CSV table of C-alpha atoms in Angstrom, one decimal:
chain,number,residue,atom,x,y,z
A,1,UNK,CA,-81.4,-28.6,88.4
A,2,UNK,CA,-85.3,-28.1,89.0
A,3,UNK,CA,-87.4,-27.5,92.0
A,4,UNK,CA,-87.9,-31.5,92.6
A,5,UNK,CA,-84.0,-31.9,92.2
A,6,UNK,CA,-83.6,-29.3,94.9
A,7,UNK,CA,-86.0,-30.8,97.0
A,8,UNK,CA,-84.3,-34.2,96.8
A,9,UNK,CA,-81.0,-32.9,97.5
A,10,UNK,CA,-81.9,-30.8,100.6
A,11,UNK,CA,-83.3,-34.1,102.1
A,12,UNK,CA,-80.1,-35.8,101.3
A,13,UNK,CA,-78.1,-32.8,102.8
A,14,UNK,CA,-80.2,-32.9,106.0
A,15,UNK,CA,-79.5,-36.7,106.4
A,16,UNK,CA,-75.9,-36.5,105.5
A,17,UNK,CA,-75.5,-33.6,108.4
A,18,UNK,CA,-76.5,-36.3,111.0
A,19,UNK,CA,-73.4,-38.2,110.0
A,20,UNK,CA,-71.4,-35.2,109.7
A,21,UNK,CA,-72.2,-33.7,113.2
A,22,UNK,CA,-71.2,-36.5,115.1
A,23,UNK,CA,-67.6,-36.5,114.0
A,24,UNK,CA,-65.2,-34.8,115.9
A,25,UNK,CA,-64.1,-31.2,114.8
A,26,UNK,CA,-60.5,-32.1,114.4
A,27,UNK,CA,-61.3,-35.3,112.2
A,28,UNK,CA,-63.6,-32.9,110.2
A,29,UNK,CA,-60.6,-30.9,109.8
A,30,UNK,CA,-58.5,-33.5,108.3
A,31,UNK,CA,-61.3,-33.9,105.9
A,32,UNK,CA,-61.1,-30.7,104.7
A,33,UNK,CA,-57.3,-31.1,104.6
A,34,UNK,CA,-57.6,-33.9,102.1
A,35,UNK,CA,-60.2,-31.5,100.1
A,36,UNK,CA,-57.3,-28.6,100.1
A,37,UNK,CA,-54.8,-31.4,98.7
A,38,UNK,CA,-57.1,-32.6,95.9
A,39,UNK,CA,-57.7,-29.0,95.0
A,40,UNK,CA,-53.8,-28.5,94.9
A,41,UNK,CA,-53.8,-31.5,92.5
A,42,UNK,CA,-56.1,-30.2,90.1
A,43,UNK,CA,-54.8,-26.3,90.4
A,44,UNK,CA,-54.3,-25.6,87.0
A,45,UNK,CA,-57.0,-27.1,85.2
A,46,UNK,CA,-59.4,-25.8,87.3
A,47,UNK,CA,-57.9,-22.1,87.0
A,48,UNK,CA,-58.0,-22.7,83.3
A,49,UNK,CA,-61.7,-23.7,83.5
A,50,UNK,CA,-62.4,-20.5,85.7
A,51,UNK,CA,-60.6,-18.6,83.0
A,52,UNK,CA,-62.3,-20.3,80.1
A,53,UNK,CA,-65.8,-20.0,81.8
A,54,UNK,CA,-65.9,-16.6,83.5
A,55,UNK,CA,-63.4,-14.8,81.4
A,56,UNK,CA,-60.8,-13.8,84.0
A,57,UNK,CA,-56.9,-14.2,83.1
A,58,UNK,CA,-55.5,-17.7,83.9
A,59,UNK,CA,-53.1,-16.6,86.7
A,60,UNK,CA,-56.3,-15.1,88.6
A,61,UNK,CA,-58.2,-18.2,87.9
A,62,UNK,CA,-55.4,-20.2,89.5
A,63,UNK,CA,-54.9,-17.6,92.3
A,64,UNK,CA,-58.7,-18.1,92.8
A,65,UNK,CA,-58.5,-21.9,93.4
A,66,UNK,CA,-55.3,-21.3,95.5
A,67,UNK,CA,-57.4,-19.1,97.9
A,68,UNK,CA,-59.7,-22.2,98.3
A,69,UNK,CA,-56.6,-24.4,99.1
A,70,UNK,CA,-55.5,-21.7,101.6
A,71,UNK,CA,-58.7,-21.3,103.7
A,72,UNK,CA,-58.6,-25.3,103.7
A,73,UNK,CA,-55.2,-25.1,105.5
A,74,UNK,CA,-56.4,-22.1,107.7
A,75,UNK,CA,-59.8,-24.2,108.6
A,76,UNK,CA,-57.6,-27.3,109.7
A,77,UNK,CA,-56.1,-25.3,112.2
A,78,UNK,CA,-59.2,-23.9,113.5
A,79,UNK,CA,-60.8,-27.3,113.7
A,80,UNK,CA,-58.6,-27.7,116.9
A,81,UNK,CA,-59.1,-24.2,118.3
A,82,UNK,CA,-63.2,-23.5,118.4
A,83,UNK,CA,-63.9,-23.0,122.0
A,84,UNK,CA,-66.0,-21.0,124.2
A,85,UNK,CA,-65.1,-19.8,127.3
A,86,UNK,CA,-66.0,-21.4,131.0
A,87,UNK,CA,-67.1,-18.4,132.9
A,88,UNK,CA,-67.2,-17.9,136.6
A,89,UNK,CA,-70.7,-18.8,137.9
A,90,UNK,CA,-72.3,-16.8,140.7
A,91,UNK,CA,-74.2,-19.9,142.0
A,92,UNK,CA,-72.2,-22.3,144.4
A,93,UNK,CA,-71.4,-25.5,142.7
A,94,UNK,CA,-72.5,-24.5,139.0
A,95,UNK,CA,-70.5,-24.4,136.0
A,96,UNK,CA,-71.0,-21.8,133.4
A,97,UNK,CA,-70.2,-22.7,129.8
A,98,UNK,CA,-70.6,-21.0,126.5
A,99,UNK,CA,-70.5,-23.8,123.9
A,100,UNK,CA,-70.8,-23.6,120.1
A,101,UNK,CA,-72.7,-26.2,117.9
A,102,UNK,CA,-73.3,-26.1,114.2
A,103,UNK,CA,-76.4,-24.3,112.8
A,104,UNK,CA,-76.9,-27.5,110.5
A,105,UNK,CA,-77.5,-26.8,106.8
A,106,UNK,CA,-75.7,-24.0,105.1
A,107,UNK,CA,-76.9,-22.7,101.9
A,108,UNK,CA,-74.1,-21.0,99.7
A,109,UNK,CA,-75.3,-18.7,96.7
A,110,UNK,CA,-72.2,-17.4,94.9
A,111,UNK,CA,-71.4,-14.9,92.0
A,112,UNK,CA,-70.0,-15.4,88.6
A,113,UNK,CA,-66.9,-13.3,89.3
A,114,UNK,CA,-65.1,-15.5,92.1
A,115,UNK,CA,-66.9,-18.9,91.0
A,116,UNK,CA,-64.3,-20.9,93.4
A,117,UNK,CA,-62.9,-18.7,96.1
A,118,UNK,CA,-66.3,-17.6,97.6
A,119,UNK,CA,-67.6,-21.1,98.0
A,120,UNK,CA,-64.3,-22.1,99.4
A,121,UNK,CA,-64.3,-19.6,102.2
A,122,UNK,CA,-68.0,-20.6,103.2
A,123,UNK,CA,-67.5,-24.3,102.9
A,124,UNK,CA,-64.2,-24.8,104.4
A,125,UNK,CA,-65.3,-23.0,107.6
A,126,UNK,CA,-68.8,-24.0,107.6
A,127,UNK,CA,-67.7,-27.9,107.4
A,128,UNK,CA,-65.4,-27.6,110.5
A,129,UNK,CA,-67.9,-26.0,112.1
A,130,UNK,CA,-69.8,-29.3,111.7
A,131,UNK,CA,-72.4,-28.1,108.8
A,132,UNK,CA,-73.5,-29.6,105.8
A,133,UNK,CA,-73.4,-27.2,102.8
A,134,UNK,CA,-75.6,-26.8,99.8
A,135,UNK,CA,-74.4,-24.8,96.9
A,136,UNK,CA,-75.9,-22.7,94.2
A,137,UNK,CA,-73.2,-21.0,91.9
A,138,UNK,CA,-74.0,-18.7,89.4
A,139,UNK,CA,-75.9,-20.2,86.3
A,140,UNK,CA,-73.1,-18.9,83.9
A,141,UNK,CA,-70.3,-20.6,85.7
A,142,UNK,CA,-72.0,-24.2,86.3
A,143,UNK,CA,-69.2,-26.0,85.0
A,144,UNK,CA,-66.7,-24.5,87.5
A,145,UNK,CA,-69.4,-25.5,90.4
A,146,UNK,CA,-69.6,-29.1,89.2
A,147,UNK,CA,-66.0,-29.7,88.7
A,148,UNK,CA,-65.2,-28.5,92.1
A,149,UNK,CA,-68.3,-30.4,93.7
A,150,UNK,CA,-66.8,-33.7,92.1
A,151,UNK,CA,-63.2,-33.1,93.6
A,152,UNK,CA,-65.1,-32.7,97.1
A,153,UNK,CA,-67.5,-35.7,96.5
A,154,UNK,CA,-64.6,-37.9,95.8
A,155,UNK,CA,-62.8,-36.8,99.1
A,156,UNK,CA,-65.7,-37.5,101.3
A,157,UNK,CA,-66.8,-40.8,99.6
A,158,UNK,CA,-63.3,-42.1,100.0
A,159,UNK,CA,-63.6,-41.3,103.6
A,160,UNK,CA,-66.7,-43.3,103.6
A,161,UNK,CA,-68.7,-40.1,104.1
A,162,UNK,CA,-72.0,-39.1,102.2
A,163,UNK,CA,-70.9,-36.8,99.2
A,164,UNK,CA,-74.3,-35.0,100.2
A,165,UNK,CA,-72.2,-33.2,103.2
A,166,UNK,CA,-71.3,-31.0,100.0
A,167,UNK,CA,-74.4,-30.5,98.0
A,168,UNK,CA,-74.8,-28.7,94.6
A,169,UNK,CA,-78.2,-27.7,92.7
A,170,UNK,CA,-77.3,-25.6,89.6
A,171,UNK,CA,-80.1,-23.3,88.7
A,172,UNK,CA,-81.3,-19.8,88.5
A,173,UNK,CA,-83.6,-17.4,90.5
A,174,UNK,CA,-86.1,-20.2,91.2
A,175,UNK,CA,-83.5,-22.2,93.2
A,176,UNK,CA,-82.1,-19.1,94.9
A,177,UNK,CA,-85.7,-18.0,95.9
A,178,UNK,CA,-86.4,-21.7,97.2
A,179,UNK,CA,-83.0,-21.6,99.4
A,180,UNK,CA,-84.0,-18.1,100.9
A,181,UNK,CA,-87.5,-19.0,101.8
A,182,UNK,CA,-86.5,-22.6,102.9
A,183,UNK,CA,-86.6,-23.0,106.7
A,184,UNK,CA,-84.3,-26.1,106.8
A,185,UNK,CA,-81.7,-23.5,105.5
A,186,UNK,CA,-80.3,-22.7,108.8
A,187,UNK,CA,-78.0,-20.1,107.2
A,188,UNK,CA,-78.0,-18.6,103.9
A,189,UNK,CA,-74.7,-17.1,102.8
A,190,UNK,CA,-75.2,-14.8,99.5
A,191,UNK,CA,-72.9,-13.0,97.5
A,192,UNK,CA,-73.9,-10.8,94.5
A,193,UNK,CA,-75.5,-7.5,93.8
A,194,UNK,CA,-77.0,-5.2,96.7
A,195,UNK,CA,-80.4,-5.5,94.8
A,196,UNK,CA,-80.7,-9.2,94.8
A,197,UNK,CA,-79.2,-9.4,98.3
A,198,UNK,CA,-81.9,-7.1,99.6
A,199,UNK,CA,-84.5,-9.3,98.2
A,200,UNK,CA,-82.8,-12.6,99.6
A,201,UNK,CA,-82.4,-10.7,103.2
A,202,UNK,CA,-85.9,-9.9,103.4
A,203,UNK,CA,-87.1,-13.4,102.4
A,204,UNK,CA,-85.0,-14.9,105.0
A,205,UNK,CA,-85.7,-12.6,107.5
A,206,UNK,CA,-89.3,-12.9,107.1
A,207,UNK,CA,-89.0,-16.6,108.1
A,208,UNK,CA,-86.4,-15.4,110.8
A,209,UNK,CA,-83.9,-17.2,109.5
A,210,UNK,CA,-80.0,-16.3,109.3
A,211,UNK,CA,-78.1,-14.7,106.3
A,212,UNK,CA,-74.7,-13.7,105.7
A,213,UNK,CA,-74.4,-10.9,103.1
A,214,UNK,CA,-71.5,-10.1,100.6
A,215,UNK,CA,-72.8,-7.3,98.5
A,216,UNK,CA,-71.7,-4.5,96.3
A,217,UNK,CA,-68.9,-2.2,96.6
A,218,UNK,CA,-68.0,1.3,95.6
A,219,UNK,CA,-64.5,1.3,96.5
A,220,UNK,CA,-62.2,4.6,96.9
A,221,UNK,CA,-58.4,5.2,96.8
A,222,UNK,CA,-57.3,8.5,98.0
A,223,UNK,CA,-53.9,10.2,97.0
A,224,UNK,CA,-52.4,12.5,99.4
A,225,UNK,CA,-49.9,15.1,98.1
A,226,UNK,CA,-47.2,13.4,99.9
A,227,UNK,CA,-48.1,9.8,98.6
A,228,UNK,CA,-45.2,7.8,96.7
A,229,UNK,CA,-46.3,8.0,93.3
A,230,UNK,CA,-44.4,4.9,92.1
A,231,UNK,CA,-46.5,2.9,94.5
A,232,UNK,CA,-50.0,4.8,93.4
A,233,UNK,CA,-50.0,4.2,89.6
A,234,UNK,CA,-49.5,0.4,89.6
A,235,UNK,CA,-51.7,0.0,92.7
A,236,UNK,CA,-54.5,2.1,91.1
A,237,UNK,CA,-54.1,0.2,87.8
A,238,UNK,CA,-54.3,-3.1,89.4
A,239,UNK,CA,-57.4,-2.3,91.7
A,240,UNK,CA,-59.3,-0.5,88.5
A,241,UNK,CA,-58.3,-2.8,85.7
A,242,UNK,CA,-57.7,-6.4,87.3
A,243,UNK,CA,-60.6,-8.9,86.3
A,244,UNK,CA,-61.7,-6.2,83.9
A,245,UNK,CA,-63.3,-4.2,86.8
A,246,UNK,CA,-65.5,-7.1,87.9
A,247,UNK,CA,-64.3,-7.6,91.7
A,248,UNK,CA,-66.3,-6.5,94.5
A,249,UNK,CA,-63.4,-4.7,95.6
A,250,UNK,CA,-62.4,-3.0,92.5
A,251,UNK,CA,-61.3,0.8,92.7
A,252,UNK,CA,-64.2,2.7,91.1
A,253,UNK,CA,-63.3,6.1,92.6
A,254,UNK,CA,-59.9,7.6,92.8
A,255,UNK,CA,-59.5,10.9,94.7
A,256,UNK,CA,-56.4,12.8,94.1
A,257,UNK,CA,-55.1,16.0,95.8
A,258,UNK,CA,-55.6,18.8,93.7
A,259,UNK,CA,-51.7,19.6,93.8
A,260,UNK,CA,-50.9,16.1,92.1
A,261,UNK,CA,-54.1,15.5,90.0
A,262,UNK,CA,-52.9,16.4,86.6
A,263,UNK,CA,-49.6,14.6,87.2
A,264,UNK,CA,-51.2,11.5,88.4
A,265,UNK,CA,-54.1,11.3,85.7
A,266,UNK,CA,-51.2,11.7,83.0
A,267,UNK,CA,-48.9,8.9,84.4
A,268,UNK,CA,-52.1,6.4,84.9
A,269,UNK,CA,-53.3,7.2,81.3
A,270,UNK,CA,-49.8,6.4,80.0
A,271,UNK,CA,-50.1,3.0,82.3
A,272,UNK,CA,-53.5,2.2,81.0
A,273,UNK,CA,-52.2,2.4,77.2
A,274,UNK,CA,-49.8,-0.4,78.2
A,275,UNK,CA,-52.3,-3.0,79.3
A,276,UNK,CA,-52.0,-6.1,77.4
A,277,UNK,CA,-55.5,-7.1,76.4
A,278,UNK,CA,-56.2,-10.4,75.0
A,279,UNK,CA,-57.2,-14.0,75.5
A,280,UNK,CA,-57.5,-14.7,78.9
A,281,UNK,CA,-55.7,-18.0,78.4
A,282,UNK,CA,-52.7,-16.5,77.2
A,283,UNK,CA,-49.7,-15.9,79.6
A,284,UNK,CA,-49.0,-12.4,78.3
A,285,UNK,CA,-52.8,-11.1,78.8
A,286,UNK,CA,-53.2,-8.7,81.7
A,287,UNK,CA,-57.0,-7.9,80.9
A,288,UNK,CA,-59.5,-10.1,79.3
A,289,UNK,CA,-63.2,-9.5,78.4
A,290,UNK,CA,-66.3,-9.1,80.3
A,291,UNK,CA,-68.3,-11.8,81.4
A,292,UNK,CA,-71.6,-11.1,79.4
A,293,UNK,CA,-73.1,-8.9,76.7
A,294,UNK,CA,-75.2,-7.4,79.3
A,295,UNK,CA,-72.1,-6.0,81.1
A,296,UNK,CA,-71.1,-4.6,77.9
A,297,UNK,CA,-74.4,-2.5,77.8
A,298,UNK,CA,-74.0,-1.5,81.3
A,299,UNK,CA,-70.5,-0.3,80.6
A,300,UNK,CA,-71.6,1.8,77.5
A,301,UNK,CA,-74.5,3.1,79.5
A,302,UNK,CA,-72.5,4.3,82.2
A,303,UNK,CA,-70.0,6.0,80.2
A,304,UNK,CA,-72.8,7.9,78.4
A,305,UNK,CA,-74.1,9.0,81.6
A,306,UNK,CA,-70.8,10.1,82.9
A,307,UNK,CA,-70.3,12.2,79.8
A,308,UNK,CA,-73.9,13.8,80.2
A,309,UNK,CA,-73.1,14.4,84.3
A,310,UNK,CA,-70.1,16.4,82.9
A,311,UNK,CA,-67.3,14.0,82.8
A,312,UNK,CA,-64.7,14.0,80.3
A,313,UNK,CA,-63.2,10.4,79.2
A,314,UNK,CA,-59.5,10.6,79.2
A,315,UNK,CA,-58.8,7.1,77.7
A,316,UNK,CA,-61.0,4.1,76.8
A,317,UNK,CA,-64.8,4.3,76.8
A,318,UNK,CA,-65.4,2.3,73.9
A,319,UNK,CA,-66.2,-1.5,72.9
A,320,UNK,CA,-63.0,-3.2,71.5
A,321,UNK,CA,-63.6,-4.4,67.9
A,322,UNK,CA,-62.7,-8.3,68.3
A,323,UNK,CA,-64.5,-11.4,69.3
A,324,UNK,CA,-65.7,-11.4,72.5
A,325,UNK,CA,-67.1,-9.1,75.4
A,326,UNK,CA,-63.9,-6.6,75.4
A,327,UNK,CA,-64.4,-3.1,76.4
A,328,UNK,CA,-61.2,-0.5,77.0
A,329,UNK,CA,-60.3,0.3,80.5
A,330,UNK,CA,-61.7,3.9,80.9
A,331,UNK,CA,-60.8,6.8,83.1
A,332,UNK,CA,-63.4,9.5,83.6
A,333,UNK,CA,-62.4,12.9,85.0
A,334,UNK,CA,-64.1,16.2,85.8
A,335,UNK,CA,-67.0,15.0,87.5
A,336,UNK,CA,-68.3,16.0,91.3
A,337,UNK,CA,-67.9,13.7,94.0
A,338,UNK,CA,-71.6,13.6,94.3
A,339,UNK,CA,-72.4,12.9,90.7
A,340,UNK,CA,-75.1,10.3,90.3
A,341,UNK,CA,-73.0,7.9,88.3
A,342,UNK,CA,-70.0,8.1,90.7
A,343,UNK,CA,-72.4,6.7,93.5
A,344,UNK,CA,-73.4,3.9,91.0
A,345,UNK,CA,-71.5,0.7,91.2
A,346,UNK,CA,-71.0,-0.3,87.6
A,347,UNK,CA,-69.4,-3.8,87.3
A,348,UNK,CA,-67.0,-2.9,84.7
A,349,UNK,CA,-63.7,-1.0,84.3
A,350,UNK,CA,-64.6,2.3,84.8
A,351,UNK,CA,-62.5,4.6,87.2
A,352,UNK,CA,-64.0,7.9,88.1
A,353,UNK,CA,-60.9,10.6,89.0
A,354,UNK,CA,-62.0,13.4,91.4
A,355,UNK,CA,-60.1,16.2,92.8
A,356,UNK,CA,-60.1,17.1,96.7
A,357,UNK,CA,-58.4,19.6,99.0
A,358,UNK,CA,-58.9,18.6,102.7
A,359,UNK,CA,-58.5,15.5,104.5
A,360,UNK,CA,-61.6,16.0,106.5
A,361,UNK,CA,-63.7,16.6,103.1
A,362,UNK,CA,-62.0,13.4,101.4
A,363,UNK,CA,-62.9,11.0,104.3
A,364,UNK,CA,-66.4,12.1,104.3
A,365,UNK,CA,-66.7,11.6,100.4
A,366,UNK,CA,-64.9,7.9,100.7
A,367,UNK,CA,-68.1,7.4,103.3
A,368,UNK,CA,-70.8,9.1,101.5
A,369,UNK,CA,-71.8,6.2,99.1
A,370,UNK,CA,-74.2,3.3,100.1
A,371,UNK,CA,-71.5,0.6,100.2
A,372,UNK,CA,-69.0,0.3,102.7
A,373,UNK,CA,-66.7,-2.8,101.4
A,374,UNK,CA,-63.2,-1.6,100.5
A,375,UNK,CA,-61.1,1.6,100.6
A,376,UNK,CA,-57.1,2.8,100.6
A,377,UNK,CA,-55.2,5.8,101.1
A,378,UNK,CA,-51.7,6.7,99.9
A,379,UNK,CA,-49.9,9.0,102.5
A,380,UNK,CA,-46.7,9.1,104.5
A,381,UNK,CA,-48.4,11.1,107.3
A,382,UNK,CA,-48.5,8.6,110.3
A,383,UNK,CA,-51.1,10.8,112.1
A,384,UNK,CA,-53.4,10.6,109.0
A,385,UNK,CA,-53.0,6.9,108.9
A,386,UNK,CA,-54.4,6.2,112.3
A,387,UNK,CA,-57.2,8.8,111.8
A,388,UNK,CA,-58.1,7.0,108.6
A,389,UNK,CA,-58.0,3.7,110.9
A,390,UNK,CA,-59.9,5.2,113.6
A,391,UNK,CA,-63.6,6.1,114.1
A,392,UNK,CA,-63.8,9.0,111.8
A,393,UNK,CA,-61.9,7.5,109.1
A,394,UNK,CA,-63.1,5.0,106.7
A,395,UNK,CA,-66.6,3.2,107.4
A,396,UNK,CA,-65.4,0.1,105.2
A,397,UNK,CA,-64.8,-3.3,106.3
A,398,UNK,CA,-61.9,-3.5,104.6
A,399,UNK,CA,-59.2,-0.5,105.2
A,400,UNK,CA,-55.9,-0.2,103.4
A,401,UNK,CA,-53.0,1.9,103.5
A,402,UNK,CA,-50.4,2.4,100.5
A,403,UNK,CA,-51.9,-0.6,98.9
A,404,UNK,CA,-54.8,-1.2,96.3
A,405,UNK,CA,-58.5,-1.8,97.4
A,406,UNK,CA,-58.7,-5.3,95.7
A,407,UNK,CA,-57.6,-8.4,97.2
A,408,UNK,CA,-58.0,-9.9,100.6
A,409,UNK,CA,-55.8,-12.2,103.0
A,410,UNK,CA,-57.9,-15.3,104.2
A,411,UNK,CA,-56.5,-14.6,108.0
A,412,UNK,CA,-58.8,-11.6,108.2
A,413,UNK,CA,-62.6,-11.2,108.2
A,414,UNK,CA,-63.6,-10.3,104.8
A,415,UNK,CA,-66.7,-8.1,104.2
A,416,UNK,CA,-68.4,-4.9,104.2
A,417,UNK,CA,-70.9,-2.3,106.2
A,418,UNK,CA,-74.1,-0.6,105.1
A,419,UNK,CA,-75.1,-1.8,101.5
A,420,UNK,CA,-72.5,-4.4,101.5
A,421,UNK,CA,-74.6,-6.2,103.6
A,422,UNK,CA,-72.7,-6.5,107.0
A,423,UNK,CA,-71.2,-10.1,106.4
A,424,UNK,CA,-67.8,-11.5,107.3
A,425,UNK,CA,-66.3,-14.6,105.6
A,426,UNK,CA,-62.9,-16.4,105.7
A,427,UNK,CA,-60.7,-15.6,108.8
A,428,UNK,CA,-60.6,-14.1,112.3
A,429,UNK,CA,-63.7,-15.0,114.2
A,430,UNK,CA,-66.2,-15.3,111.3
A,431,UNK,CA,-66.6,-19.0,111.9
A,432,UNK,CA,-69.1,-17.8,114.9
A,433,UNK,CA,-71.8,-17.0,111.9
A,434,UNK,CA,-71.6,-20.8,110.9
A,435,UNK,CA,-72.5,-21.8,114.4
A,436,UNK,CA,-75.1,-21.1,117.2
A,437,UNK,CA,-74.0,-20.5,120.7
A,438,UNK,CA,-75.2,-22.3,123.7
A,439,UNK,CA,-74.9,-20.7,127.2
């Protein structure tokens, strides 16, 4: 789409909102329920399309559509539960009410790595709150964006509602910039890199708009000497290698207590050697290609920098000689916790393995990077677990114990602190971000 298409679409979406805002919230929930059902019926073909266009393995593609289905179910219940308190007024004969109203039009800019789920989290919640949506998916996953929007549009139109309630404009940075600068965007939800997110945030802030940011992560797993290594090895592998390292929640740093460092590295390298690499459509494949040629170059640059900064490549580090953007899943040891490359989020399957001695130092190292998305410790010490969850523990939005950093549950608010942007999507009280409060 070009800027003229965008202009027309915003006008249509704003008109459609007038219809949508008048529909009672539980009835809006019923429409979202039907969208979930329509996605259920197409889950395998949509998952297949995600796999084809993004490059993640088929089961992950299907799993991502399932997340949208799940958040639709969640939103249906929520549509009957949104409420504000009635508070005691200090003035006789008065009522003091907090009422929540829709913001209006929600712009949703999503990234290539989750071309369905992130839009689903935003749109299902935004819709039951009474908002219209305008979506700009990643330019490299536009087929997925079109397919999802057609499924939604059919449900809306079958219910005699304007399809423009969920609008789509495919396009590049020109459309994204237009959305960020457009005062008609009552909320802009942006998922992507910290670098672009910062530009978006400044443009939205300049017009006193509202933004919801889901940006980078530099996520750590910390393994203490009392950890169950039978849990640690598959968890670290899944978190670092899943989606070929292209999740915002991918584990990029693995802190190992010095007493178990060598044992864990040896076991992990053995596990890495067994990862089945191949066509993402093949049911045997665990690990597919990177999304773009640029990603392959970033991967090679990062491996080179890691070596220059004193790291040793234990396994991987090279491009795989086959058609497509395939690289070897990579483990690097021997770097200090504060090496520049360790503090850089490279969106590729590179895991930096680092040694530590004490709990206090490693908690500080977890928190010393700019991003604050996901984090995990492996331990059996109950006191340590509660310190990790407490005020001096992890400063991330997602704090795990004895499970990997990647993955999320739709019932909990998803997002992170610091350069991750501070936004929250999906569960808990994140619905409040899609509404405005009237006292």
